[in-house]
Each structure stands twice: as C-alpha cells, then as structure tokens.
mmCIF file of C-alpha atoms in Angstrom:
data_model
loop_
_atom_site.group_PDB
_atom_site.id
_atom_site.type_symbol
_atom_site.label_atom_id
_atom_site.label_comp_id
_atom_site.label_asym_id
_atom_site.label_seq_id
_atom_site.Cartn_x
_atom_site.Cartn_y
_atom_site.Cartn_z
ATOM 1 C CA MET N 417 -4.672 17.977 1.451
ATOM 2 C CA TRP N 418 -7.927 16.732 -0.158
ATOM 3 C CA SER N 419 -10.293 14.560 1.599
ATOM 4 C CA LEU N 420 -12.989 12.532 -0.448
ATOM 5 C CA SER N 421 -15.416 9.903 0.089
ATOM 6 C CA THR N 422 -15.330 6.884 -2.193
ATOM 7 C CA THR N 423 -18.246 8.337 -4.261
ATOM 8 C CA GLU N 424 -16.625 11.645 -4.643
ATOM 9 C CA PHE N 425 -13.452 9.883 -5.657
ATOM 10 C CA ASP N 426 -15.050 7.650 -8.169
ATOM 11 C CA PHE N 427 -17.021 10.627 -9.709
ATOM 12 C CA LEU N 428 -13.797 12.600 -10.135
ATOM 13 C CA TRP N 429 -11.749 9.628 -11.527
ATOM 14 C CA GLN N 430 -14.466 8.882 -14.116
ATOM 15 C CA THR N 431 -15.040 12.381 -15.018
ATOM 16 C CA LEU N 432 -11.251 12.751 -15.892
ATOM 17 C CA GLY N 433 -11.291 9.321 -17.707
ATOM 18 C CA LEU N 434 -8.406 8.130 -15.804
ATOM 19 C CA GLY N 435 -9.091 4.271 -16.483
ATOM 20 C CA ASP N 436 -8.642 1.490 -13.906
ATOM 21 C CA TYR N 437 -7.810 2.167 -10.309
ATOM 22 C CA PRO N 438 -4.238 1.301 -9.476
ATOM 23 C CA PHE N 439 -3.460 -1.365 -6.941
ATOM 24 C CA PRO N 440 -4.360 -1.417 -4.088
ATOM 25 C CA LEU N 441 -7.186 0.884 -4.141
ATOM 26 C CA GLN N 442 -10.814 -0.658 -3.787
ATOM 27 C CA VAL N 443 -13.328 2.065 -4.814
ATOM 28 C CA PRO N 444 -16.860 0.959 -5.671
ATOM 29 C CA SER N 445 -18.594 2.454 -8.569
ATOM 30 C CA PHE N 446 -21.790 4.595 -7.513
ATOM 31 C CA GLY N 447 -25.273 3.959 -8.676
ATOM 32 C CA ARG N 448 -26.829 0.844 -10.055
ATOM 33 C CA THR N 449 -28.643 2.322 -13.042
ATOM 34 C CA ASP N 450 -27.962 5.276 -15.306
ATOM 35 C CA ARG N 451 -30.654 7.245 -13.901
ATOM 36 C CA GLU N 452 -29.408 6.712 -10.310
ATOM 37 C CA ARG N 453 -25.795 7.465 -11.316
ATOM 38 C CA ALA N 454 -26.998 10.766 -12.767
ATOM 39 C CA ALA N 455 -28.679 11.785 -9.802
ATOM 40 C CA ILE N 456 -25.715 10.931 -7.456
ATOM 41 C CA ALA N 457 -23.300 12.506 -9.923
ATOM 42 C CA GLN N 458 -25.285 15.775 -9.859
ATOM 43 C CA ARG N 459 -25.470 15.720 -6.130
ATOM 44 C CA VAL N 460 -21.773 14.998 -5.585
ATOM 45 C CA ARG N 461 -20.799 17.732 -8.377
ATOM 46 C CA ASP N 462 -22.815 20.264 -6.354
ATOM 47 C CA ASP N 463 -21.213 19.130 -3.075
ATOM 48 C CA LEU N 464 -17.758 19.467 -4.408
ATOM 49 C CA ARG N 465 -18.501 22.964 -5.977
ATOM 50 C CA GLY N 466 -19.651 24.038 -2.484
ATOM 51 C CA ARG N 467 -16.125 23.078 -1.228
ATOM 52 C CA GLY N 468 -14.379 24.672 -4.097
ATOM 53 C CA LEU N 469 -13.265 21.230 -5.488
ATOM 54 C CA PHE N 470 -15.168 21.615 -8.927
ATOM 55 C CA HIS N 471 -15.483 24.390 -11.359
ATOM 56 C CA VAL N 472 -17.974 24.582 -13.936
ATOM 57 C CA SER N 473 -17.365 21.252 -15.691
ATOM 58 C CA ALA N 474 -13.951 20.155 -14.282
ATOM 59 C CA PRO N 475 -12.285 19.420 -10.961
ATOM 60 C CA ASP N 476 -10.209 22.139 -9.087
ATOM 61 C CA PRO N 477 -6.826 22.254 -11.081
ATOM 62 C CA ASP N 478 -4.608 21.272 -8.221
ATOM 63 C CA LEU N 479 -6.860 18.407 -7.337
ATOM 64 C CA GLU N 480 -6.886 17.139 -10.928
ATOM 65 C CA ARG N 481 -3.164 17.366 -11.276
ATOM 66 C CA ALA N 482 -2.882 15.241 -7.973
ATOM 67 C CA LEU N 483 -5.314 12.669 -9.387
ATOM 68 C CA ARG N 484 -3.233 12.570 -12.566
ATOM 69 C CA VAL N 485 -0.117 11.814 -10.600
ATOM 70 C CA VAL N 486 -1.734 8.809 -9.084
ATOM 71 C CA ALA N 487 -3.047 7.575 -12.413
ATOM 72 C CA ARG N 488 0.154 8.247 -14.590
ATOM 73 C CA ALA N 489 2.991 7.889 -12.110
ATOM 74 C CA ASP N 490 6.456 6.594 -13.518
ATOM 75 C CA HIS N 491 7.263 5.044 -10.170
ATOM 76 C CA TRP N 492 5.230 4.592 -6.920
ATOM 77 C CA LEU N 493 4.973 2.660 -3.753
ATOM 78 C CA ASP N 494 1.943 0.736 -2.654
ATOM 79 C CA SER N 495 1.604 -0.066 1.117
ATOM 80 C CA VAL N 496 -1.327 -2.192 2.571
ATOM 81 C CA TRP N 497 -1.709 -3.450 6.115
ATOM 82 C CA LEU N 498 -4.296 -4.841 8.483
ATOM 83 C CA THR N 499 -4.447 -3.841 12.152
ATOM 84 C CA GLY N 500 -6.681 -4.190 15.076
ATOM 85 C CA GLY N 501 -8.855 -7.043 13.724
ATOM 86 C CA ALA N 502 -9.979 -4.928 10.936
ATOM 87 C CA GLN N 503 -11.551 -6.889 7.877
ATOM 88 C CA SER N 504 -10.385 -4.252 5.504
ATOM 89 C CA PRO N 505 -6.913 -2.933 5.146
ATOM 90 C CA VAL N 506 -5.437 0.601 5.125
ATOM 91 C CA ARG N 507 -4.295 1.161 1.563
ATOM 92 C CA VAL N 508 -1.431 3.674 0.513
ATOM 93 C CA ILE N 509 -0.040 4.866 -2.749
ATOM 94 C CA THR N 510 2.735 7.338 -2.797
ATOM 95 C CA ALA N 511 3.282 8.247 -6.582
ATOM 96 C CA ARG N 512 5.721 10.386 -8.484
ATOM 97 C CA CYS N 513 5.255 11.821 -12.014
ATOM 98 C CA ALA N 514 7.823 14.255 -13.220
ATOM 99 C CA ASP N 515 8.522 16.769 -10.540
ATOM 100 C CA ARG N 516 5.338 16.181 -8.428
ATOM 101 C CA THR N 517 4.806 13.511 -5.752
ATOM 102 C CA VAL N 518 1.435 12.800 -4.155
ATOM 103 C CA LEU N 519 0.509 10.519 -1.162
ATOM 104 C CA LEU N 520 -2.918 8.851 -1.374
ATOM 105 C CA ARG N 521 -4.264 7.132 1.756
ATOM 106 C CA GLN N 522 -7.540 5.106 1.747
ATOM 107 C CA GLU N 523 -8.897 4.088 5.230
ATOM 108 C CA SER N 524 -10.323 0.774 6.060
ATOM 109 C CA GLY N 525 -13.758 0.101 4.577
ATOM 110 C CA PRO N 526 -16.792 -1.879 5.283
ATOM 111 C CA SER N 527 -15.627 -5.226 3.850
ATOM 112 C CA PRO N 528 -12.264 -6.805 2.838
ATOM 113 C CA HIS N 529 -12.672 -5.653 -0.779
ATOM 114 C CA THR N 530 -14.194 -2.310 -0.216
ATOM 115 C CA GLY N 531 -12.118 0.662 0.923
ATOM 116 C CA GLY N 532 -13.158 3.744 2.967
ATOM 117 C CA ASP N 533 -12.582 7.430 2.595
ATOM 118 C CA LEU N 534 -9.460 8.832 0.795
ATOM 119 C CA THR N 535 -7.051 11.680 1.239
ATOM 120 C CA LEU N 536 -4.534 13.170 -1.097
ATOM 121 C CA THR N 537 -1.523 15.240 -0.153
ATOM 122 C CA ASP N 538 1.253 16.907 -2.036
ATOM 123 C CA ILE N 539 4.661 15.893 -0.696
ATOM 124 C CA ALA N 540 8.229 16.606 -1.475
ATOM 125 C CA PRO N 541 9.594 14.455 -4.221
ATOM 126 C CA GLN N 542 12.605 13.212 -1.922
ATOM 127 C CA ARG N 543 10.109 11.928 0.591
ATOM 128 C CA LEU N 544 8.668 9.263 -1.475
ATOM 129 C CA VAL N 545 9.820 6.395 0.786
ATOM 130 C CA ASP N 546 9.820 8.270 4.116
ATOM 131 C CA ALA N 547 6.335 9.489 3.528
ATOM 132 C CA THR N 548 4.970 5.968 2.872
ATOM 133 C CA LEU N 549 6.695 4.630 6.124
ATOM 134 C CA GLY N 550 5.480 7.461 7.984
ATOM 135 C CA GLU N 551 1.812 6.117 7.324
ATOM 136 C CA LEU N 552 2.504 2.831 9.106
ATOM 137 C CA PRO N 553 1.085 2.311 12.531
ATOM 138 C CA GLY N 554 3.794 3.066 15.071
ATOM 139 C CA SER N 555 5.865 0.381 16.795
ATOM 140 C CA THR N 556 9.293 -0.453 18.033
ATOM 141 C CA PRO N 557 11.823 -3.108 16.968
ATOM 142 C CA GLY N 558 11.073 -6.678 18.135
ATOM 143 C CA GLN N 559 13.584 -8.557 20.404
ATOM 144 C CA TRP N 560 13.801 -11.952 18.634
ATOM 145 C CA ARG N 561 16.566 -12.817 16.185
ATOM 146 C CA PRO N 562 15.619 -16.277 14.748
ATOM 147 C CA ARG N 563 18.161 -17.706 12.237
ATOM 148 C CA PRO N 564 17.391 -17.652 8.589
ATOM 149 C CA VAL N 565 15.370 -20.575 7.284
ATOM 150 C CA PRO N 566 14.748 -22.015 3.698
ATOM 151 C CA ALA N 567 11.533 -20.400 2.139
ATOM 152 C CA ASP N 568 10.038 -23.877 1.423
ATOM 153 C CA THR N 569 9.758 -24.347 5.236
ATOM 154 C CA LEU N 570 7.076 -21.710 5.358
ATOM 155 C CA SER N 571 3.866 -21.518 3.811
ATOM 156 C CA THR N 572 2.892 -18.163 2.473
ATOM 157 C CA PRO N 573 -0.408 -16.771 1.118
ATOM 158 C CA ASP N 574 -0.776 -16.219 -2.684
ATOM 159 C CA SER N 575 -3.123 -13.191 -2.172
ATOM 160 C CA PRO N 576 -1.578 -9.629 -2.857
ATOM 161 C CA GLU N 577 -3.478 -8.434 0.306
ATOM 162 C CA PRO N 578 -1.763 -8.145 3.626
ATOM 163 C CA ASP N 579 -1.870 -10.643 6.383
ATOM 164 C CA PRO N 580 -0.872 -9.988 9.958
ATOM 165 C CA ASP N 581 0.074 -13.781 10.058
ATOM 166 C CA PRO N 582 1.783 -14.066 6.754
ATOM 167 C CA TRP N 583 3.594 -17.377 7.506
ATOM 168 C CA ASP N 584 2.747 -20.847 8.717
ATOM 169 C CA PRO N 585 5.917 -22.477 9.832
ATOM 170 C CA ALA N 586 6.514 -26.124 9.063
ATOM 171 C CA PRO N 587 6.783 -28.601 12.041
ATOM 172 C CA ASP N 588 10.599 -28.813 11.362
ATOM 173 C CA ALA N 589 11.257 -25.137 11.299
ATOM 174 C CA PRO N 590 13.360 -23.916 14.219
ATOM 175 C CA ALA N 591 11.371 -23.701 17.406
ATOM 176 C CA ASP N 592 12.155 -20.023 18.109
ATOM 177 C CA LEU N 593 10.963 -19.177 14.634
ATOM 178 C CA ARG N 594 7.762 -21.060 15.255
ATOM 179 C CA ALA N 595 7.123 -19.396 18.551
ATOM 180 C CA LEU N 596 7.685 -15.911 16.814
ATOM 181 C CA LEU N 597 5.494 -16.496 13.932
ATOM 182 C CA ARG N 598 2.709 -18.272 16.061
ATOM 183 C CA GLY N 599 2.470 -15.499 18.390
ATOM 184 C CA THR N 600 -0.252 -12.838 18.367
ATOM 185 C CA HIS N 601 0.192 -10.322 15.514
ATOM 186 C CA PRO N 602 -1.859 -7.228 15.955
ATOM 187 C CA ALA N 603 -0.637 -5.656 12.609
ATOM 188 C CA GLY N 604 1.118 -6.789 9.483
ATOM 189 C CA GLY N 605 1.545 -5.770 5.862
ATOM 190 C CA GLN N 606 3.589 -5.297 2.851
ATOM 191 C CA ILE N 607 4.976 -2.653 0.675
ATOM 192 C CA GLY N 608 5.506 -2.891 -3.144
ATOM 193 C CA ILE N 609 7.353 -1.036 -5.723
ATOM 194 C CA THR N 610 6.300 -0.399 -9.272
ATOM 195 C CA LEU N 611 8.137 1.362 -12.180
ATOM 196 C CA ARG N 612 6.675 2.188 -15.424
ATOM 197 C CA ASP N 613 9.059 2.766 -18.407
ATOM 198 C CA SER N 614 8.784 5.058 -21.429
ATOM 199 C CA SER N 615 6.692 2.555 -23.388
ATOM 200 C CA GLY N 616 4.106 2.191 -20.560
ATOM 201 C CA ARG N 617 5.306 -1.161 -19.404
ATOM 202 C CA LYS N 618 5.136 -1.775 -15.646
ATOM 203 C CA ARG N 619 7.253 -3.895 -13.482
ATOM 204 C CA ARG N 620 6.349 -4.501 -9.670
ATOM 205 C CA ALA N 621 8.266 -6.242 -7.027
ATOM 206 C CA LEU N 622 7.368 -6.862 -3.303
ATOM 207 C CA ALA N 623 9.702 -4.679 -1.445
ATOM 208 C CA ALA N 624 8.978 -5.545 2.190
ATOM 209 C CA ARG N 625 6.843 -7.722 4.311
ATOM 210 C CA TRP N 626 6.241 -6.787 8.000
ATOM 211 C CA PHE N 627 4.443 -7.809 11.016
ATOM 212 C CA ASP N 628 4.168 -6.698 14.664
ATOM 213 C CA ARG N 629 4.123 -9.091 17.515
ATOM 214 C CA ARG N 630 2.157 -8.355 20.673
ATOM 215 C CA ASP N 631 4.231 -7.161 23.603
ATOM 216 C CA ASP N 632 7.255 -7.247 21.532
ATOM 217 C CA GLY N 633 7.553 -5.203 18.487
ATOM 218 C CA ARG N 634 8.042 -5.115 14.704
ATOM 219 C CA TYR N 635 9.813 -7.520 12.332
ATOM 220 C CA LEU N 636 10.780 -7.388 8.839
ATOM 221 C CA ALA N 637 11.053 -10.680 6.531
ATOM 222 C CA ILE N 638 13.473 -10.565 3.939
ATOM 223 C CA THR N 639 13.536 -13.342 1.315
ATOM 224 C CA SER N 640 16.869 -13.625 -0.607
ATOM 225 C CA PRO N 641 18.816 -16.360 -2.496
ATOM 226 C CA GLY N 642 21.167 -18.548 -0.468
ATOM 227 C CA PRO N 643 24.458 -20.195 -1.324
ATOM 228 C CA ASP N 644 22.510 -23.428 -2.104
ATOM 229 C CA GLY N 645 20.521 -21.761 -4.848
ATOM 230 C CA ARG N 646 17.409 -21.843 -2.730
ATOM 231 C CA LEU N 647 15.462 -18.774 -1.407
ATOM 232 C CA TRP N 648 15.879 -18.210 2.286
ATOM 233 C CA VAL N 649 13.767 -16.115 4.783
ATOM 234 C CA THR N 650 15.328 -13.960 7.277
ATOM 235 C CA VAL N 651 13.050 -12.386 10.084
ATOM 236 C CA THR N 652 14.805 -9.511 11.710
ATOM 237 C CA PRO N 653 13.647 -6.679 14.157
ATOM 238 C CA ALA N 654 12.592 -3.719 12.185
ATOM 239 C CA ASP N 655 12.550 -0.028 12.763
ATOM 240 C CA ALA N 656 12.172 2.956 10.362
ATOM 241 C CA THR N 657 15.924 2.946 9.384
ATOM 242 C CA ALA N 658 15.854 -0.775 8.526
ATOM 243 C CA LEU N 659 12.666 -0.592 6.516
ATOM 244 C CA ARG N 660 13.839 2.528 4.592
ATOM 245 C CA SER N 661 17.080 0.962 3.783
ATOM 246 C CA HIS N 662 15.347 -2.252 2.588
ATOM 247 C CA VAL N 663 12.834 -0.352 0.352
ATOM 248 C CA HIS N 664 15.740 1.841 -1.211
ATOM 249 C CA ARG N 665 17.655 -1.373 -2.086
ATOM 250 C CA ALA N 666 14.675 -2.880 -3.630
ATOM 251 C CA PHE N 667 14.015 0.195 -5.653
ATOM 252 C CA GLY N 668 17.685 -0.161 -6.887
ATOM 253 C CA GLU N 669 17.485 -3.735 -7.667
ATOM 254 C CA LEU N 670 14.235 -3.335 -9.655
ATOM 255 C CA ALA N 671 15.544 -0.358 -11.479
ATOM 256 C CA ALA N 672 18.644 -2.155 -12.593
ATOM 257 C CA GLY N 673 16.644 -5.308 -13.541
#
C-alpha cells in the first residue's frame, strides 16, 4: 500500500503525464507560479526519494504501475459517499487493467471540491466489486419496505456528487416512503461503473445509490422500467450481498449494451 498527500499524488501524476484525473478524484494542482511549483516539486521529490518511492527521475516501478492502472483502466468502479456531516466526500476508485487491479481511496478534504490524502493498494482482480463495497462505512440492513413508486414522484439531484438525502418525495408519495426519506440520514452515496472499449471510448452507468437511516440501517434505491413504460424507484433494505448482486447485475447490463 502507498500513502500519498495530494501534493505528492499530483507531482507523480504530472511527472508520468497521465492526463486528467478520473472521476471522482479531486486533487488540487500544487504551486501558483512556475518558481513556486519548481520549489515544491524539488521538496516533494526529495521526500519521496527518502521513502523509497522515487528513483533518480522516475517513481518507484511498482507505484508507477499502480498509477497507470488507475489512469488507463479498461473497467473500474467509482464510489463516493458523505458521512458524519462532512462537507467533502470519501472517494474510491477500484480499477482493473489487464491482470492488475488497484484500489485508490481519497479521504475527505477541506472543502466539497477538494479531496484529502490518498492511498493505493494492489488487490486480487476477482475482488474488484467486493473491495469497493468493503470501503463503505459499516451498517446493517434497514427495516422498512416501502412499495415502489414512479420516479417522477421523487426529486433527485443533478449533481454527480453523493447526497445523504438523495430524494425529496412529492406530497402524494406514500406516507411510509415520505417518512423514510425524510428521516435523518448520517451517510449516503453512490457507486458507478465505467467500461472502456478497444477504441478508448468510455461508457458509464450509475450502478447503485444508497443511504443510511439513523437508528435503522442501510437502504438501496433501485430505478427500473415499469410495465407502464415509466421509471419506478424501489427502496429496499441493503446488506453487502444485495449491493454486490446489484452492482454485478449493472456490470453485466452495461457490458451487454
């Protein structure tokens, strides 16, 4: 496992010329002027060398390969969530390229659009989904089972960032669903899937949206077409098995599409 500050991560990423950061990472560029950037780069390079993470003019080979997996993955999961009243979410990418899989976690940062320190960990390829779910805060399944409702009875945010209170139920929504969604939600987030084809074209889908209800548990919200042609939302208690099954199903649907 490698632990890096945002400045160290930005220095390594730019040194390797890896391009834009993949969603949902939020890493600020270091330094405001060329002179300031050069001074910071020298200090960071020396610090990384002292930790054995930079050799002569390039990063440690294993660390470099891990960073390249994140930048060039052919398929990956992104997971973001807010918890404990934090203004900045935890951000996770679990990426696979060829026979190597890397989990990258970025802690909450000082502001909504600035993340914190990062860690990279090599994981077994078959643990792509399980490792992603294993990073979520612990919880138990909730107890409520409201009946499905048309998606147009709920107001959902347009932002790709997570929201512990992701829906605002309309006045005519079922009473049990309104009570559930208007409860106190100490955590909430979403998981996305991205596939990259041989031409480099990327396709992304939202695989799961979840939230925790205080003194109750975790819920998964599933949006699917109904027999009437409209989209319907089902809010159901969620444990690791339910989340895993839903993410795997979404993976298959995106690959088939």
